[in-house]
mmCIF file of C-alpha atoms in Angstrom:
data_model
loop_
_atom_site.group_PDB
_atom_site.id
_atom_site.type_symbol
_atom_site.label_atom_id
_atom_site.label_comp_id
_atom_site.label_asym_id
_atom_site.label_seq_id
_atom_site.Cartn_x
_atom_site.Cartn_y
_atom_site.Cartn_z
ATOM 1 C CA ALA Z 1 117.347 107.114 117.718
ATOM 2 C CA THR Z 2 121.099 107.430 117.645
ATOM 3 C CA LEU Z 3 122.567 110.914 117.973
ATOM 4 C CA THR Z 4 126.278 111.323 117.383
ATOM 5 C CA VAL Z 5 128.358 114.145 116.023
ATOM 6 C CA GLY Z 6 128.069 114.091 112.234
ATOM 7 C CA ALA Z 7 125.809 111.030 112.053
ATOM 8 C CA ASN Z 8 122.221 111.004 113.303
ATOM 9 C CA SER Z 9 119.925 108.086 112.555
ATOM 10 C CA ILE Z 10 116.531 106.713 113.446
ATOM 11 C CA THR Z 11 115.657 103.061 112.965
ATOM 12 C CA PHE Z 12 112.034 102.085 112.383
ATOM 13 C CA PRO Z 13 110.781 98.512 112.672
ATOM 14 C CA LEU Z 14 109.604 97.055 109.398
ATOM 15 C CA LEU Z 15 105.995 95.953 109.165
ATOM 16 C CA PRO Z 16 105.649 92.313 108.178
ATOM 17 C CA MET Z 17 104.185 91.554 104.767
ATOM 18 C CA GLY Z 18 100.456 92.102 104.485
ATOM 19 C CA ASP Z 19 99.932 95.843 104.919
ATOM 20 C CA VAL Z 20 98.114 96.213 101.626
ATOM 21 C CA ASN Z 21 96.728 99.714 102.245
ATOM 22 C CA ASP Z 22 99.910 101.213 103.789
ATOM 23 C CA ASP Z 23 98.397 102.229 107.132
ATOM 24 C CA ASN Z 24 101.214 100.566 109.114
ATOM 25 C CA ALA Z 25 98.979 97.740 110.337
ATOM 26 C CA VAL Z 26 97.747 94.419 108.963
ATOM 27 C CA THR Z 27 94.009 94.594 109.629
ATOM 28 C CA LEU Z 28 90.588 93.853 108.109
ATOM 29 C CA PRO Z 29 90.793 96.571 105.423
ATOM 30 C CA ASP Z 30 93.857 94.770 104.039
ATOM 31 C CA PHE Z 31 91.802 91.557 103.774
ATOM 32 C CA SER Z 32 89.035 93.490 101.998
ATOM 33 C CA ILE Z 33 91.433 94.765 99.338
ATOM 34 C CA LEU Z 34 92.884 91.302 98.840
ATOM 35 C CA ALA Z 35 89.442 89.673 98.711
ATOM 36 C CA SER Z 36 88.212 92.042 96.010
ATOM 37 C CA SER Z 37 91.208 91.123 93.839
ATOM 38 C CA PHE Z 38 91.412 87.419 94.708
ATOM 39 C CA ASN Z 39 91.990 84.998 91.786
ATOM 40 C CA ARG Z 40 92.746 87.841 89.389
ATOM 41 C CA ALA Z 41 95.948 88.358 87.463
ATOM 42 C CA ASN Z 42 97.740 91.436 86.195
ATOM 43 C CA GLY Z 43 95.740 92.825 83.257
ATOM 44 C CA GLN Z 44 92.402 91.424 84.402
ATOM 45 C CA ALA Z 45 89.589 93.669 85.573
ATOM 46 C CA GLY Z 46 89.586 93.905 89.351
ATOM 47 C CA TYR Z 47 93.293 93.144 89.779
ATOM 48 C CA ASP Z 48 94.865 95.348 92.459
ATOM 49 C CA GLY Z 49 98.654 95.155 92.495
ATOM 50 C CA ARG Z 50 98.755 96.111 96.183
ATOM 51 C CA ALA Z 51 97.221 92.716 97.007
ATOM 52 C CA ASP Z 52 99.882 90.816 95.025
ATOM 53 C CA LEU Z 53 102.156 90.486 98.027
ATOM 54 C CA ASN Z 54 104.648 88.078 96.486
ATOM 55 C CA GLY Z 55 104.828 89.999 93.192
ATOM 56 C CA ASP Z 56 104.059 87.060 90.912
ATOM 57 C CA GLY Z 57 101.394 88.910 88.915
ATOM 58 C CA ALA Z 58 98.374 87.194 90.456
ATOM 59 C CA VAL Z 59 96.443 87.426 93.718
ATOM 60 C CA THR Z 60 96.209 83.865 95.004
ATOM 61 C CA LEU Z 61 96.124 81.772 98.148
ATOM 62 C CA THR Z 62 99.843 82.463 98.621
ATOM 63 C CA ASP Z 63 99.117 86.193 99.012
ATOM 64 C CA PHE Z 64 96.263 85.432 101.397
ATOM 65 C CA SER Z 65 98.589 83.249 103.495
ATOM 66 C CA LEU Z 66 101.225 85.998 103.692
ATOM 67 C CA LEU Z 67 98.607 88.469 104.899
ATOM 68 C CA ALA Z 68 96.934 86.039 107.313
ATOM 69 C CA GLY Z 69 100.266 85.100 108.885
ATOM 70 C CA ASN Z 70 100.821 88.714 109.929
ATOM 71 C CA PHE Z 71 97.258 89.652 110.812
ATOM 72 C CA ASN Z 72 96.836 92.165 113.646
ATOM 73 C CA GLN Z 73 100.491 93.263 113.631
ATOM 74 C CA THR Z 74 101.637 96.856 113.442
ATOM 75 C CA GLY Z 75 104.913 98.424 112.361
ATOM 76 C CA ALA Z 76 105.570 100.555 115.366
#
């Protein structure tokens, strides 16, 4: 935290890509969400946009790799 007259700010570390369920940690529940949507594309039954980490409209091995590379990390 930086406290100065007229300008106060707090800087939070950013969580690496892979926190699918927004709990500030990349853990097993994130893998579960991704697994249930794996190989599905936007518009298909079972597609969960939270698991589409690279935003390309499909949950693929690329998304799995992004999550796996940050497994067990937390944001703070």
